[in-house]
Tab-separated table of C-alpha atoms and ligand atoms in Angstrom:
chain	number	residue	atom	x	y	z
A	23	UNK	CA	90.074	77.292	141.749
A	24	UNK	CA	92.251	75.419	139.293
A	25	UNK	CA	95.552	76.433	139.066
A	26	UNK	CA	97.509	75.135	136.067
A	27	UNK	CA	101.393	75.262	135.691
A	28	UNK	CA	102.799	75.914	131.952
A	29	UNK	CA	106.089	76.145	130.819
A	30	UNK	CA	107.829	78.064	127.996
A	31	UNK	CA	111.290	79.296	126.717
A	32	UNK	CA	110.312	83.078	127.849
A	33	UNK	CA	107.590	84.521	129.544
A	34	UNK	CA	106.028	85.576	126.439
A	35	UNK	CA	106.049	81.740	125.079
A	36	UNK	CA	104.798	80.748	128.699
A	37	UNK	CA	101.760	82.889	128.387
A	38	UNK	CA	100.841	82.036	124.772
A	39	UNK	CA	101.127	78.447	125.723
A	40	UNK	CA	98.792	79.602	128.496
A	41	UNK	CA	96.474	81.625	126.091
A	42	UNK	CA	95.863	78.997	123.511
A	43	UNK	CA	95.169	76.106	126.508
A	44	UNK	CA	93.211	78.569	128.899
A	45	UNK	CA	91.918	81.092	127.173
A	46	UNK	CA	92.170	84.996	127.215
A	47	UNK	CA	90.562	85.166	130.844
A	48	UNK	CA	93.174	82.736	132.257
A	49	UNK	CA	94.083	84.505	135.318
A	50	UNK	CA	98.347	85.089	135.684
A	51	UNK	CA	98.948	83.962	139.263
A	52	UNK	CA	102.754	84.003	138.977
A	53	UNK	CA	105.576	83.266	137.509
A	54	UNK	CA	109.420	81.962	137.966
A	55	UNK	CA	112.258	81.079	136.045
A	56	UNK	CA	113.456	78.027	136.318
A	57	UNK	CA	117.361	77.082	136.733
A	58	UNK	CA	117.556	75.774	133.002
A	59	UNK	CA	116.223	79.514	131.600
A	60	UNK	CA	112.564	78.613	131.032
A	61	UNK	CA	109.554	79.966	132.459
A	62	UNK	CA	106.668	78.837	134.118
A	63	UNK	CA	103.741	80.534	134.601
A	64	UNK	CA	100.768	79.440	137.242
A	65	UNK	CA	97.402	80.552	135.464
A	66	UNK	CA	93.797	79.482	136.959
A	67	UNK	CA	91.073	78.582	134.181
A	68	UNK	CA	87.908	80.293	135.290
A	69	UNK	CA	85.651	78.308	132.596
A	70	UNK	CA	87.881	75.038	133.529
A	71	UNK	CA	87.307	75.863	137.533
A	72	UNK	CA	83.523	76.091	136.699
A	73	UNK	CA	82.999	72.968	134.725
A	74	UNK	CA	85.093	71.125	137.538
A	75	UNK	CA	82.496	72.059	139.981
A	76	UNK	CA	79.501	71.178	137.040
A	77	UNK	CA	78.217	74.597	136.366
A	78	UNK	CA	78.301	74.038	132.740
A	79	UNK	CA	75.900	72.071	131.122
A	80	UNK	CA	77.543	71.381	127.976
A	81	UNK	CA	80.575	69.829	129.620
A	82	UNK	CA	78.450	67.419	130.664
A	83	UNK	CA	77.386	64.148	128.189
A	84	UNK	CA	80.109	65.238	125.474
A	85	UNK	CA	80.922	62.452	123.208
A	86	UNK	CA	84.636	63.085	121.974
A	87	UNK	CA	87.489	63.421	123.806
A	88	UNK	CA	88.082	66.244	126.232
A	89	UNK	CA	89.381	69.538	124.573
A	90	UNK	CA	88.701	68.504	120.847
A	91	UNK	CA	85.691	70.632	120.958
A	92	UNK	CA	88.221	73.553	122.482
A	93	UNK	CA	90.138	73.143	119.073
A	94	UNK	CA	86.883	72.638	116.789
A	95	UNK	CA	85.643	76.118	118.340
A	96	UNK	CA	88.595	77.864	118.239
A	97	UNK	CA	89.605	76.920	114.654
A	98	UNK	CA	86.515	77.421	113.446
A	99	UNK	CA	86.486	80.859	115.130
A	100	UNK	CA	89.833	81.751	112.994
A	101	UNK	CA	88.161	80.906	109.630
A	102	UNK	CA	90.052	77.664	109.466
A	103	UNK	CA	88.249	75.099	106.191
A	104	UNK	CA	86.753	72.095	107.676
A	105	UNK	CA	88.980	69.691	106.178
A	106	UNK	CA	92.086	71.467	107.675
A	107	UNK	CA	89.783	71.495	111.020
A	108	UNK	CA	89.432	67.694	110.296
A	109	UNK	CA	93.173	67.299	109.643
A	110	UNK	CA	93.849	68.677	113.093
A	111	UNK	CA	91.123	66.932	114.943
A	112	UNK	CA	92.660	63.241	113.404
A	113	UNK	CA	96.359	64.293	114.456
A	114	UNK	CA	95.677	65.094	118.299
A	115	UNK	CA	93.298	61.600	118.331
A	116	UNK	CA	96.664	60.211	117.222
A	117	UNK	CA	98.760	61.822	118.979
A	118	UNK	CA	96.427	60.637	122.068
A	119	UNK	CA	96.595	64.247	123.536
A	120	UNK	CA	93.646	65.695	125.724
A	121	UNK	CA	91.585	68.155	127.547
A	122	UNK	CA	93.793	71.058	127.295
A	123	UNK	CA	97.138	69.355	125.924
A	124	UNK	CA	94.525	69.072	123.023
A	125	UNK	CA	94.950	72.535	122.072
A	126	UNK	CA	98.872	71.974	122.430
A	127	UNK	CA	98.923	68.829	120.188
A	128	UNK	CA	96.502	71.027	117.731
A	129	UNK	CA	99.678	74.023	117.688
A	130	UNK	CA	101.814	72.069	116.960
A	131	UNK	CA	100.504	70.448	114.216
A	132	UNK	CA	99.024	73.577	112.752
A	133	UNK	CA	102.080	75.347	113.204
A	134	UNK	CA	103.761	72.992	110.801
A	135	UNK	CA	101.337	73.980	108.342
A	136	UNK	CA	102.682	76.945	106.933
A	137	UNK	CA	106.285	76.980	105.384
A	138	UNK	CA	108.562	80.298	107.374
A	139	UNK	CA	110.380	82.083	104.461
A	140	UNK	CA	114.312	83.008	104.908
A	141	UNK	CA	114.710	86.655	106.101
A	142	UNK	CA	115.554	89.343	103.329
A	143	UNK	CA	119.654	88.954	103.241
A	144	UNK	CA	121.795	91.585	102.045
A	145	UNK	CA	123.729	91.320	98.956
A	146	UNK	CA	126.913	88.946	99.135
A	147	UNK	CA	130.226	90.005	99.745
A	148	UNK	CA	131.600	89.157	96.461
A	149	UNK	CA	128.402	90.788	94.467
A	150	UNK	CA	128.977	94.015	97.054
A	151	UNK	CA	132.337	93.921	95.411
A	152	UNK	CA	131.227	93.851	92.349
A	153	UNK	CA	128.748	97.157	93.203
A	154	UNK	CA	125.655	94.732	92.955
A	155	UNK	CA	123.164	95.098	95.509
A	156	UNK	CA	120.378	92.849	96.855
A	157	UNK	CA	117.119	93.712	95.053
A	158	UNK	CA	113.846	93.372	97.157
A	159	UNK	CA	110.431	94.153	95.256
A	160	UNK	CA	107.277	94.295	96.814
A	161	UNK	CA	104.165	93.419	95.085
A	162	UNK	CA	100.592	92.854	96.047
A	163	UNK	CA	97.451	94.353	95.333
A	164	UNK	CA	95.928	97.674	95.462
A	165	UNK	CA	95.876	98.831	99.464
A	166	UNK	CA	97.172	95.860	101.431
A	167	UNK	CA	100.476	97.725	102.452
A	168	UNK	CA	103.331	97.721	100.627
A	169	UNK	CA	104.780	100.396	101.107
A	170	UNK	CA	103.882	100.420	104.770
A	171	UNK	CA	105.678	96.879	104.944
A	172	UNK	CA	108.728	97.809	102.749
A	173	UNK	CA	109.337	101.153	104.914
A	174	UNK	CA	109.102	98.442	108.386
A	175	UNK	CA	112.018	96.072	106.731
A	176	UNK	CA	114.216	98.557	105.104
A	177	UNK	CA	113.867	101.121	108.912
A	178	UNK	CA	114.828	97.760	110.564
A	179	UNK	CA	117.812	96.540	108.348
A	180	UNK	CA	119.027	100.583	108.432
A	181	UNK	CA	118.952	100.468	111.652
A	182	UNK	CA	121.517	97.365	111.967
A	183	UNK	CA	123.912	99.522	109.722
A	184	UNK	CA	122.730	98.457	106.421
A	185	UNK	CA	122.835	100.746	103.892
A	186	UNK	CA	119.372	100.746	101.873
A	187	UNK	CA	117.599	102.926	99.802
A	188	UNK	CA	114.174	103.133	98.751
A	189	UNK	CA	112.845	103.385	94.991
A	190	UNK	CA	109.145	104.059	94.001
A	191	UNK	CA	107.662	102.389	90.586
A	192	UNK	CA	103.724	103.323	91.452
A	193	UNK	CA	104.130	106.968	88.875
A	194	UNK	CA	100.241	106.129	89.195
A	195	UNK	CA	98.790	107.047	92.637
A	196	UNK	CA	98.645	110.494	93.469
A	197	UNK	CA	101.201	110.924	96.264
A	198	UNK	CA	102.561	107.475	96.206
A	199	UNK	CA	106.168	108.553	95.611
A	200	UNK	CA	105.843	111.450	98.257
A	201	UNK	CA	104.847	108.906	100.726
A	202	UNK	CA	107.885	106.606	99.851
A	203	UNK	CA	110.358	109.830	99.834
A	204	UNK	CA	108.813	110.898	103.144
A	205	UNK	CA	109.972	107.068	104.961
A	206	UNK	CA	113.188	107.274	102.975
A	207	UNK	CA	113.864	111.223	104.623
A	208	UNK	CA	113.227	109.582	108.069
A	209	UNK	CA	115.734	106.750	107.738
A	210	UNK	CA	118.123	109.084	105.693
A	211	UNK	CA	118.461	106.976	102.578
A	212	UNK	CA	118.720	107.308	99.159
A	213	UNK	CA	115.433	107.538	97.527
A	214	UNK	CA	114.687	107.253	93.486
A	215	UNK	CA	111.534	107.258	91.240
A	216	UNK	CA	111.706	104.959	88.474
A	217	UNK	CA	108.663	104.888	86.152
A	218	UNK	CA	109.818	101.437	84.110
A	219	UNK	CA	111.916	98.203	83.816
A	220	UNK	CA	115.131	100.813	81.736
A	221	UNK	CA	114.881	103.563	84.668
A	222	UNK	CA	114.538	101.114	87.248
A	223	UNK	CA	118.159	99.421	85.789
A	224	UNK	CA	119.575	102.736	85.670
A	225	UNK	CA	118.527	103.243	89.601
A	226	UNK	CA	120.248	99.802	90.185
A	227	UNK	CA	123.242	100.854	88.180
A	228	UNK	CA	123.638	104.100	90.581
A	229	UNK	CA	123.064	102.054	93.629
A	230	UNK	CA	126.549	100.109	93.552
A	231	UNK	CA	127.601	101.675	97.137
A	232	UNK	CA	123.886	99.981	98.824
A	233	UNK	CA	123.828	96.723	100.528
A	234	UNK	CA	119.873	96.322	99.459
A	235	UNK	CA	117.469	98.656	97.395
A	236	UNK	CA	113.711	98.012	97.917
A	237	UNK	CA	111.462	98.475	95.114
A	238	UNK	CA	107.391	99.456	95.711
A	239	UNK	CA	105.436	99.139	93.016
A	240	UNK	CA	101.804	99.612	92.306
A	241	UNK	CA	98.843	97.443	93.228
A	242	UNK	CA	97.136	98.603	90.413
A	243	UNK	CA	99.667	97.761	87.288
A	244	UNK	CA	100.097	95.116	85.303
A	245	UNK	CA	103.387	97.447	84.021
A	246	UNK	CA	105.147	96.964	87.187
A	247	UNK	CA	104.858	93.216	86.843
A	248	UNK	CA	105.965	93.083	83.740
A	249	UNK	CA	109.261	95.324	84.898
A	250	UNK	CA	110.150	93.134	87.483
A	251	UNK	CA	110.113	90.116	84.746
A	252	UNK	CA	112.255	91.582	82.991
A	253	UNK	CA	114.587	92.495	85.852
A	254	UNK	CA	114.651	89.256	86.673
A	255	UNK	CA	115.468	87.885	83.156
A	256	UNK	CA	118.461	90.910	83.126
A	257	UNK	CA	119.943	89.488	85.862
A	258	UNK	CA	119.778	86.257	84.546
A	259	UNK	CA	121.980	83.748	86.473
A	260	UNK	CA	122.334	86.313	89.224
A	261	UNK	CA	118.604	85.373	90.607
A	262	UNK	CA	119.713	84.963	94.168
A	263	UNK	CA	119.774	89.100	93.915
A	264	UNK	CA	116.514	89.481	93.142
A	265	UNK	CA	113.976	88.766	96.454
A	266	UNK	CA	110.153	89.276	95.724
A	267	UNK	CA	107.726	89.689	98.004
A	268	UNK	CA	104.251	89.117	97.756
A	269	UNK	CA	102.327	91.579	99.945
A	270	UNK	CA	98.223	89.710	100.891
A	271	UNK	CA	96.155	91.169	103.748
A	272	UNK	CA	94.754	88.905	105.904
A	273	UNK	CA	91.610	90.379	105.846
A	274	UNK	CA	90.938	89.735	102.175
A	275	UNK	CA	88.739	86.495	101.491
A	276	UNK	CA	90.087	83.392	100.277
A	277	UNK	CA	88.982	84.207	96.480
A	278	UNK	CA	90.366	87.822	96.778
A	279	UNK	CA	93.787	85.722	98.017
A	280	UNK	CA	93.887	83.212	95.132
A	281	UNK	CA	93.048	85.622	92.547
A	282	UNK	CA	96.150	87.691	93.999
A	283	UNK	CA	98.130	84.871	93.892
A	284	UNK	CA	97.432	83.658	90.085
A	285	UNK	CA	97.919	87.443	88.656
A	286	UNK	CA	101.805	87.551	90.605
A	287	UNK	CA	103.000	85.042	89.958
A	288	UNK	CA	104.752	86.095	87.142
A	289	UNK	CA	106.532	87.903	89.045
A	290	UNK	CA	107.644	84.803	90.901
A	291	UNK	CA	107.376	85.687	94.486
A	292	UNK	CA	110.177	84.025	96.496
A	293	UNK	CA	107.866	84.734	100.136
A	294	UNK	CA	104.334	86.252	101.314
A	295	UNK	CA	103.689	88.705	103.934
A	296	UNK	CA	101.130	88.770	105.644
A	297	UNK	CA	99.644	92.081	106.801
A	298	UNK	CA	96.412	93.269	108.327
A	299	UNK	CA	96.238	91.014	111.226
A	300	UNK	CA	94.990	92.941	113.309
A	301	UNK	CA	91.915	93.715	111.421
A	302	UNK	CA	90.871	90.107	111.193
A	303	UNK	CA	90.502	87.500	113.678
A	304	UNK	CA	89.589	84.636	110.761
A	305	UNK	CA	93.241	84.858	109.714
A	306	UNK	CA	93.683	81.040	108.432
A	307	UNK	CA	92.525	81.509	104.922
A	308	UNK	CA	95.694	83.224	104.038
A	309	UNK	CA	97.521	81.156	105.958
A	310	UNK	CA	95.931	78.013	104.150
A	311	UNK	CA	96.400	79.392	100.736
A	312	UNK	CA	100.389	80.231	101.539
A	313	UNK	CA	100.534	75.767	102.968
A	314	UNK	CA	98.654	75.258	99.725
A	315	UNK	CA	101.019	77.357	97.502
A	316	UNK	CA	103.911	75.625	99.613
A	317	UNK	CA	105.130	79.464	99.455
A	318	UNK	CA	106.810	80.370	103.071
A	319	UNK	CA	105.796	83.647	104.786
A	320	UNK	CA	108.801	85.526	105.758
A	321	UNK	CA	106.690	88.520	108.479
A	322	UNK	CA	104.036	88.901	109.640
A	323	UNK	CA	102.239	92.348	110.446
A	324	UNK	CA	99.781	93.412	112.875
A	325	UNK	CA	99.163	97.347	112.596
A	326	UNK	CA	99.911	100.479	110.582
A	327	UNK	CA	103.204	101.490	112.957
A	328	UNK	CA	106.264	101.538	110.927
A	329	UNK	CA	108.401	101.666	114.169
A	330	UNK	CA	106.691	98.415	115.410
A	331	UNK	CA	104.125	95.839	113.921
A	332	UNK	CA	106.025	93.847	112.243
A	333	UNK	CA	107.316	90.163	113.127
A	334	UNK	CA	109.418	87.211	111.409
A	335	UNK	CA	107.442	85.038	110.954
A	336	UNK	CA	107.488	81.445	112.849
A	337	UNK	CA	105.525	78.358	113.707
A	338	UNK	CA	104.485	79.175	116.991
A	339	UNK	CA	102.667	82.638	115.209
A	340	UNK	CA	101.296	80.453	113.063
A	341	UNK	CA	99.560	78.272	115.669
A	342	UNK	CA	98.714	81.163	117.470
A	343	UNK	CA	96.635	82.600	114.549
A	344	UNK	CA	94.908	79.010	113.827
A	345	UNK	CA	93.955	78.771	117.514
A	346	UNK	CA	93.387	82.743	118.681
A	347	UNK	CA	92.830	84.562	115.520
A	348	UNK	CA	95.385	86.861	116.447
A	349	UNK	CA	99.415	87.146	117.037
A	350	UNK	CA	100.259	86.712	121.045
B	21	GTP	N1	95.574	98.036	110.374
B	21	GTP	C1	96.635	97.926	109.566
B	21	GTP	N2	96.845	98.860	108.625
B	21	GTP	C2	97.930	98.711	107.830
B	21	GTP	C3	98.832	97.631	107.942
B	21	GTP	N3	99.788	97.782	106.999
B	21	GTP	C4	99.483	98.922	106.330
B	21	GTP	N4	98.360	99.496	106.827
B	21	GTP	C5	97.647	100.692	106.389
B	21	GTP	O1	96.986	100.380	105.172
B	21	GTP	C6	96.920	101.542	104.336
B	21	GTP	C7	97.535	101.228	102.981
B	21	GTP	O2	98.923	100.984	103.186
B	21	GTP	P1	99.984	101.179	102.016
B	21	GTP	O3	101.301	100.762	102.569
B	21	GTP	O4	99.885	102.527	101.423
B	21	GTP	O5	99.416	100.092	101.006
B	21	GTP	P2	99.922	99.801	99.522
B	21	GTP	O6	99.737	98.350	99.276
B	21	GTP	O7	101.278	100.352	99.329
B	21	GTP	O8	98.835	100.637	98.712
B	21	GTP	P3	98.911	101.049	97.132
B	21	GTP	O9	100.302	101.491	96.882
B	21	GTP	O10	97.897	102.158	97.023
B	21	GTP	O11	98.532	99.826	96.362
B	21	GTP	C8	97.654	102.642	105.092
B	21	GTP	O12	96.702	103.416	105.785
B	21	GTP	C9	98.542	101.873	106.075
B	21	GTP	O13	98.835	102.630	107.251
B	21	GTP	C10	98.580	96.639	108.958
B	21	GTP	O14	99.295	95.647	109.135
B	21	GTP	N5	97.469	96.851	109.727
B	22	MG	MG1	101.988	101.695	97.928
């Protein structure tokens, strides 16, 4: 058997590192942590033991490098384009990385990729003086979870003592403002309906004792769009108040993705999140149209749970989704 030692800043970092080099059927021997706070993990490579001993025919005669064709498969497996594949392949010949630091050298390229958005930020302290909240809008299209999303963030900054409140603009789905009242009930925060760009100010106006208010809005509406541009014209120099987010499933197609992005972008999305991960495991198209719109992605979310699924994101994701399709 092969035993391979990897190291990592956690045990969770230890056994993605371990994942992306090994595979999913790397076996966890053990683990310690070392005096300096890192961990390292001892994993044995089943497919690695077996082409050691030369059960494997195709290790046998390859012409490249050891472990480029590990990164070809795996990228290609995630939905990655070929010239991004070709990208990758160039930078670990340079970097003069192989058999499995391959996959390594591949991360950490492709984890550079993708820009990571700030986090949502309350309001400052002198525009909470002033009784001016953060605004944070959340657009998309039709289905990709919104609402879902904006219920995670706002539940997670409530429950570090922020005080949010929730206010619905989709007037257009039957039951959408129910659904937002219901996640507003749970975290016990002010919740509002506001059908257009005057009743959404008016919300704002009334919201002087928040720290942020979230705004959902309809997939389906060009009207919504329109109210956040001029919400954003109304506050004018005060733009820093004003976060949008632009909401893409990663299970939508490339064209689905840059249609989405041309008919927001009026609305000027600051971020993307990505959601829907776990329904895909060819999640690079979105991230290769969010490195092509040099737009960062702030989270990143995996499931429907409003309690859970949800993560900042980071580079290390990133490479994780270009090399395994999926989050660690
Ligand atoms: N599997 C999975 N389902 C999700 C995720 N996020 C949201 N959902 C589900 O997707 C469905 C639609 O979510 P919503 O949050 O209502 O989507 P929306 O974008 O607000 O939809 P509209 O307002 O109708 O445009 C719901 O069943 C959610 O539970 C996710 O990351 N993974
Ligand atoms: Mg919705």
């Amino acid at each position: 058997m092969q035993i391979h030692r990897v190291r990592g800043r956690d045990l969770r970092d230890a056994l993605s590192r371990a994942g992306r080099q090994f595979g999913d059927n790397a076996l966890l021997l053990s683990h310690e942590t070392l005096p300096d706070g890192d961990v390292l993990v001892a994993v044995a490579d089943p497919v690695r033991t077996a082409v050691a001993r030369g059960e494997l025919a195709s290790a046998r005669g390859a012409a490249r490098p050891s472990g480029f064709a590990d990164v070809e498969r795996a990228l290609e497996r995630s939905g990655t384009s070929r010239a991004l594949i070709d990208a990758t392949l160039a930078h670990v010949e340079r970097s003069g990385a192989r058999g499995p630091y391959a996959l390594d050298a591949a991360a950490e390229f492709l984890g550079a990729r993708v820009l990571v958005a700030p986090g949502p930020r309350p309001a400052s302290r002198s525009a909470l003086e002033r009784g001016q909240p953060a605004v944070l809008a959340f657009v998309g299209p039709t289905g990709v979870g919104k609402t879902t999303t904006l219920a995670k963030i706002a539940s997670r900054m409530a429950r570090v003592g922020r005080r949010v409140s929730l206010v619905c603009m989709d007037t257009q789905r039957p039951g959408a403002s129910e659904q937002l009242s219901a996640f507003a009930q749970l975290m016990q925060a002010p919740f509002a309906v506001a059908p257009d760009a005057a009743a959404l100010a008016q919300v704002l106006a009334r919201s002087s004792d928040r720290d942020c208010v979230f705004v959902d809005t309809t997939g389906r509406s060009p009207r919504d769009a329109r109210a956040l541009e001029q919400l954003a014209q109304s506050l004018g120099a005060d733009t820093e108040r004003l976060s949008t987010y632009l909401v893409l499933s990663a299970a939508s197609t490339r064209a689905a993705l840059d249609e989405a992005r041309r008919s927001f972008a009026p609305t000027r999305p600051q971020a993307w999140i990505v959601t829907k991960l776990d329904e895909t495991r060819a999640p690079a198209p979105v991230l290769e149209a969010a490195a092509e719109a040099k737009v960062g992605v702030a989270f990143l979310c995996d499931g429907p749970d409003v309690s859970a699924h949800l993560e900042r994101a980071h580079a290390e994701r990133f490479a994780d989704l270009f090399l395994r399709g999926r989050l660690a």
